[in-house]
Amino acid sequence: MLDRAGYSLIAEKTFSDFRSAPPAKEDAWRYCVRVTSGTTGGQLIGAVLQYQAESVKRFSQLRAPVLCLGASATRLAYNLQARHGMPAESRSLVLDGADLNSELKVVLAQYAPDSILGFVSFVVRVAEYIDRETALGVRAIILSGECTTEAMESLLRDTFPNARITSRYIALEVGRISEVSCGFQPPNHYHPYKGVKVEIDSPDESGVGSILVSPSTRPEVIQYQLGDVGRLKSEPCPCGATEILEIMGRNGRDYVKLAGAIVRREECDRVMLSVALFDDYRLDTSHVILDGKLRGKLHLRVYRKDGQRSPDLGARIEKEFSRQLYLSPSRTLAELVRTGDFVPLSVTFADAPFPIKNKEIKILMVDA
Amino acid sequence: MNDTLHESLRVLINEVGSNQLADIYHTVWGERRALDVLPVISRDELFGSPLASRRYKSASSLVKIFHVGEKTFLSEWAYEDVAREQFGTETKRPMVYLSDNAESIEKSMWCYERGMVPLIGEVHNPAAAVAMAKKYQIDSLITDELSLERFRPFFGDCPYTLTSISIIGPQFTIARIQWVLPYAKEVRLVLTLPETGAFARAKLEVNPVFSPLPRCDIETVGETLVLTKQDSLVTPIIRYDTAISSKSVRIQNA
Ligand SMILES: [Zn+2]
């Protein structure tokens, strides 16, 4: 089994080889370099991603996509693949969070996208800034990189009635892991991609465990532990596939992306210590639609060793936790509640210490 | 302007004036076609018009959103034209570190069009950008004034000299950037707007003198720089009011 640390070693070697011998000019477009933070915080891992004809093929039906992605390197990688995968005379538009303002409607109407690609939380936000006529022109929505919820999917279906909504399970390090969603399965259920062997490491009684992948194109990557948990079922699907991989979220819950913000466990731990009003917690994250707008919802379950609890204490925890918890580099939960991006935090008290399974999961996605 | 330049410009103007795909220039020019009588076109006139009315050719392209004050505009760039731009120099491991997302993508795509694999820095995370640059051992940098300042820690313990640093933007405050001189064999200032691309270049020095880039003509009209590019861009730039004060830069026309 290959964990992230093991993967880093392989990635590092590839990266330093690449650095000392960059590709020939005509092959440059097949490569992206990026540097990501390692497992232990400070350490950085260099990675080289290589694209094959196969990876750019998914762009071959698109003529005017809008790309809605997070990190600059990811945006560039997608745009590069679009450039080389789309038919001649196609165009692409790469959006940034800062572009989401009142002028975006006009700009998108002029651009007239035929497709929208990217992270579902970003795509859902774009849906707020698109007029009906422009939305009707969108024929495809292609999601990746995050768990999709029923609430998100229904919002997208309403906004883009002519679009076929598909998603794929992709990991930055190893590329595609699933086939394009077939339409017969609920969100976050995928058929494994034929070029990838998917296994579940030490599944619990319900079959849930850490997802391991072995891509056939990368023989050095065997049983790579993605850091996601899920379950694999042998079950016939109307589309003809026989295996279903259900993604349940990240292992250990380092973070959850929610309504355009990121809920990080590290930050929650920090705030717990800072407010000093409880001894342990679990945070349930979900999306709700209120007045046609998708908003993040956090429910904090707290445990106190002394068993103390009261509505007043709950209110104090709610106030302090919201005031101190940063969900973006500059904005706290309290601020995001004010802007309507989140609904107010709710707090309940747990009767017993939280059970710890394989790995301690503190931040949960409850509407996946 | 010499005769060959003048001739290619005359051809461009006639093509643009009679183009069947788009009509914004025709609308502004009327029947005028001689360069010396063509009116200056402003950003609001040109880029405030719908994209379709200024899309003079269909080509594989990147569409950028650019913001000026409160206003948002679109600018479409064919990759064949991006490739011809002179944003930086060709090296093995370039880095693009700019404060605007769309510009970062475009300048990185420029690297790819020129056969280089760039490292793109995260706009809002200078510490990561610096660490990434060290890891990739970048040999050149395309940046802007603001991002260069944020990137400064990179040079603190950089054991080698970069091949080139290209600082792009509509104007430069020399006092704020001249500290970077010792850290690269060549530091260039490249006058660039998102919607026009690069159009003049100077060496970084106390009183830089800019030379127009090839196929770029720069006039001073009133107190602003007016630019004409001789390439058939998706949205051609012909007597375009850059809104850059002629007092803020010294241009040395050939
Ligand atoms: Zn199926």
mmCIF file of C-alpha atoms in Angstrom, chain A residues 12 15 18-36 44-46 70-76 79-80 83-84 86-99 101 103-104 106-108 110-111 329, chain B residues 47-52 54-55 57-65 67 70-74 76 79-80 90 92-93 101-102 104-105 108-109 111-124 127-128 131-137:
data_model
loop_
_atom_site.group_PDB
_atom_site.id
_atom_site.type_symbol
_atom_site.label_atom_id
_atom_site.label_comp_id
_atom_site.label_asym_id
_atom_site.label_seq_id
_atom_site.Cartn_x
_atom_site.Cartn_y
_atom_site.Cartn_z
ATOM 1 C CA GLU A 12 9.654 13.993 -5.915
ATOM 2 C CA PHE A 15 9.748 16.185 -10.346
ATOM 3 C CA PHE A 18 11.710 16.757 -14.971
ATOM 4 C CA ARG A 19 13.389 19.833 -13.539
ATOM 5 C CA SER A 20 16.797 18.797 -14.768
ATOM 6 C CA ALA A 21 15.545 17.779 -18.207
ATOM 7 C CA PRO A 22 12.528 19.792 -19.367
ATOM 8 C CA PRO A 23 10.627 18.290 -22.312
ATOM 9 C CA ALA A 24 11.149 19.201 -25.958
ATOM 10 C CA LYS A 25 9.220 22.305 -27.017
ATOM 11 C CA GLU A 26 6.600 20.408 -28.957
ATOM 12 C CA ASP A 27 5.826 18.260 -25.924
ATOM 13 C CA ALA A 28 5.648 21.048 -23.350
ATOM 14 C CA TRP A 29 1.850 21.180 -23.454
ATOM 15 C CA ARG A 30 1.665 17.627 -22.173
ATOM 16 C CA TYR A 31 3.049 18.647 -18.777
ATOM 17 C CA CYS A 32 1.988 20.675 -15.806
ATOM 18 C CA VAL A 33 4.192 21.285 -12.835
ATOM 19 C CA ARG A 34 2.744 22.094 -9.502
ATOM 20 C CA VAL A 35 3.893 22.117 -5.951
ATOM 21 C CA THR A 36 1.499 21.018 -3.245
ATOM 22 C CA LEU A 44 6.202 20.883 -0.166
ATOM 23 C CA ILE A 45 5.879 18.169 -2.746
ATOM 24 C CA GLY A 46 6.696 18.847 -6.359
ATOM 25 C CA GLY A 70 -9.744 26.623 -7.381
ATOM 26 C CA ALA A 71 -5.971 26.780 -7.424
ATOM 27 C CA SER A 72 -4.183 28.628 -10.238
ATOM 28 C CA ALA A 73 -2.295 25.483 -11.189
ATOM 29 C CA THR A 74 -5.541 23.553 -11.537
ATOM 30 C CA ARG A 75 -7.068 26.307 -13.652
ATOM 31 C CA LEU A 76 -4.052 26.328 -15.889
ATOM 32 C CA ASN A 79 -7.281 25.375 -19.670
ATOM 33 C CA LEU A 80 -4.267 23.721 -21.230
ATOM 34 C CA ARG A 83 -6.780 24.298 -25.576
ATOM 35 C CA HIS A 84 -5.473 20.991 -26.895
ATOM 36 C CA MET A 86 -11.265 21.235 -28.118
ATOM 37 C CA PRO A 87 -12.038 21.510 -31.827
ATOM 38 C CA ALA A 88 -10.404 24.334 -33.792
ATOM 39 C CA GLU A 89 -11.887 27.805 -33.261
ATOM 40 C CA SER A 90 -13.155 27.021 -29.785
ATOM 41 C CA ARG A 91 -12.645 29.340 -26.850
ATOM 42 C CA SER A 92 -12.423 29.062 -23.088
ATOM 43 C CA LEU A 93 -13.043 31.391 -20.149
ATOM 44 C CA VAL A 94 -11.355 30.803 -16.799
ATOM 45 C CA LEU A 95 -13.266 32.308 -13.890
ATOM 46 C CA ASP A 96 -11.931 33.556 -10.609
ATOM 47 C CA GLY A 97 -13.895 34.056 -7.402
ATOM 48 C CA ALA A 98 -13.272 37.807 -7.761
ATOM 49 C CA ASP A 99 -15.205 37.773 -11.043
ATOM 50 C CA ASN A 101 -20.056 40.270 -9.128
ATOM 51 C CA GLU A 103 -21.241 42.546 -13.971
ATOM 52 C CA LEU A 104 -20.708 38.840 -14.514
ATOM 53 C CA VAL A 106 -23.526 40.705 -18.824
ATOM 54 C CA VAL A 107 -20.119 39.198 -19.426
ATOM 55 C CA LEU A 108 -21.430 35.633 -19.464
ATOM 56 C CA GLN A 110 -21.690 37.934 -24.259
ATOM 57 C CA TYR A 111 -19.445 34.955 -23.908
ATOM 58 C CA PRO A 329 -8.283 33.669 4.474
ATOM 59 C CA PHE B 47 -14.434 46.870 -25.220
ATOM 60 C CA GLY B 48 -17.763 48.205 -24.029
ATOM 61 C CA SER B 49 -19.306 46.897 -27.250
ATOM 62 C CA PRO B 50 -20.588 43.311 -27.362
ATOM 63 C CA LEU B 51 -17.937 40.657 -27.909
ATOM 64 C CA ALA B 52 -19.547 39.552 -31.170
ATOM 65 C CA ARG B 54 -15.467 43.065 -32.116
ATOM 66 C CA ARG B 55 -14.597 39.472 -32.886
ATOM 67 C CA LYS B 57 -11.672 36.430 -36.595
ATOM 68 C CA SER B 58 -12.572 32.996 -35.360
ATOM 69 C CA ALA B 59 -9.662 31.101 -33.877
ATOM 70 C CA SER B 60 -8.797 28.877 -30.921
ATOM 71 C CA SER B 61 -8.774 31.436 -28.200
ATOM 72 C CA LEU B 62 -8.742 32.426 -24.584
ATOM 73 C CA VAL B 63 -11.384 34.839 -23.343
ATOM 74 C CA LYS B 64 -10.255 36.962 -20.410
ATOM 75 C CA ILE B 65 -12.250 39.012 -17.971
ATOM 76 C CA HIS B 67 -11.574 44.823 -14.561
ATOM 77 C CA GLU B 70 -15.771 49.135 -11.273
ATOM 78 C CA LYS B 71 -16.151 48.036 -14.874
ATOM 79 C CA THR B 72 -15.761 44.532 -16.226
ATOM 80 C CA PHE B 73 -14.758 43.808 -19.817
ATOM 81 C CA LEU B 74 -14.002 40.795 -21.964
ATOM 82 C CA GLU B 76 -10.532 37.522 -26.514
ATOM 83 C CA TYR B 79 -3.498 31.515 -29.123
ATOM 84 C CA GLU B 80 -1.656 32.197 -32.379
ATOM 85 C CA GLU B 90 12.386 31.906 -23.490
ATOM 86 C CA LYS B 92 13.728 26.360 -19.379
ATOM 87 C CA ARG B 93 11.797 26.921 -16.157
ATOM 88 C CA ASN B 101 -5.995 35.511 -12.324
ATOM 89 C CA ALA B 102 -6.851 35.872 -16.013
ATOM 90 C CA SER B 104 -1.704 34.641 -14.962
ATOM 91 C CA ILE B 105 -3.467 32.091 -17.109
ATOM 92 C CA SER B 108 1.284 30.914 -18.615
ATOM 93 C CA MET B 109 -0.391 29.891 -21.855
ATOM 94 C CA CYS B 111 4.879 30.014 -22.083
ATOM 95 C CA TYR B 112 3.211 26.869 -23.369
ATOM 96 C CA GLU B 113 2.683 28.328 -26.836
ATOM 97 C CA ARG B 114 6.426 29.028 -26.854
ATOM 98 C CA GLY B 115 7.238 25.455 -25.786
ATOM 99 C CA MET B 116 7.961 26.091 -22.093
ATOM 100 C CA VAL B 117 6.393 24.509 -19.011
ATOM 101 C CA PRO B 118 5.715 27.369 -16.599
ATOM 102 C CA LEU B 119 5.205 27.346 -12.871
ATOM 103 C CA ILE B 120 2.151 29.419 -12.035
ATOM 104 C CA GLY B 121 2.202 31.099 -8.632
ATOM 105 C CA GLU B 122 -0.829 31.349 -6.392
ATOM 106 C CA VAL B 123 -1.867 34.979 -6.452
ATOM 107 C CA HIS B 124 -2.933 35.233 -2.834
ATOM 108 C CA ALA B 127 4.811 32.349 0.828
ATOM 109 C CA ALA B 128 3.733 29.323 -1.195
ATOM 110 C CA ALA B 131 8.610 28.108 -1.841
ATOM 111 C CA MET B 132 7.316 26.702 -5.132
ATOM 112 C CA ALA B 133 9.725 28.847 -7.122
ATOM 113 C CA LYS B 134 12.657 27.546 -5.085
ATOM 114 C CA LYS B 135 11.499 24.005 -5.549
ATOM 115 C CA TYR B 136 11.191 24.385 -9.340
ATOM 116 C CA GLN B 137 14.450 26.359 -9.470
#
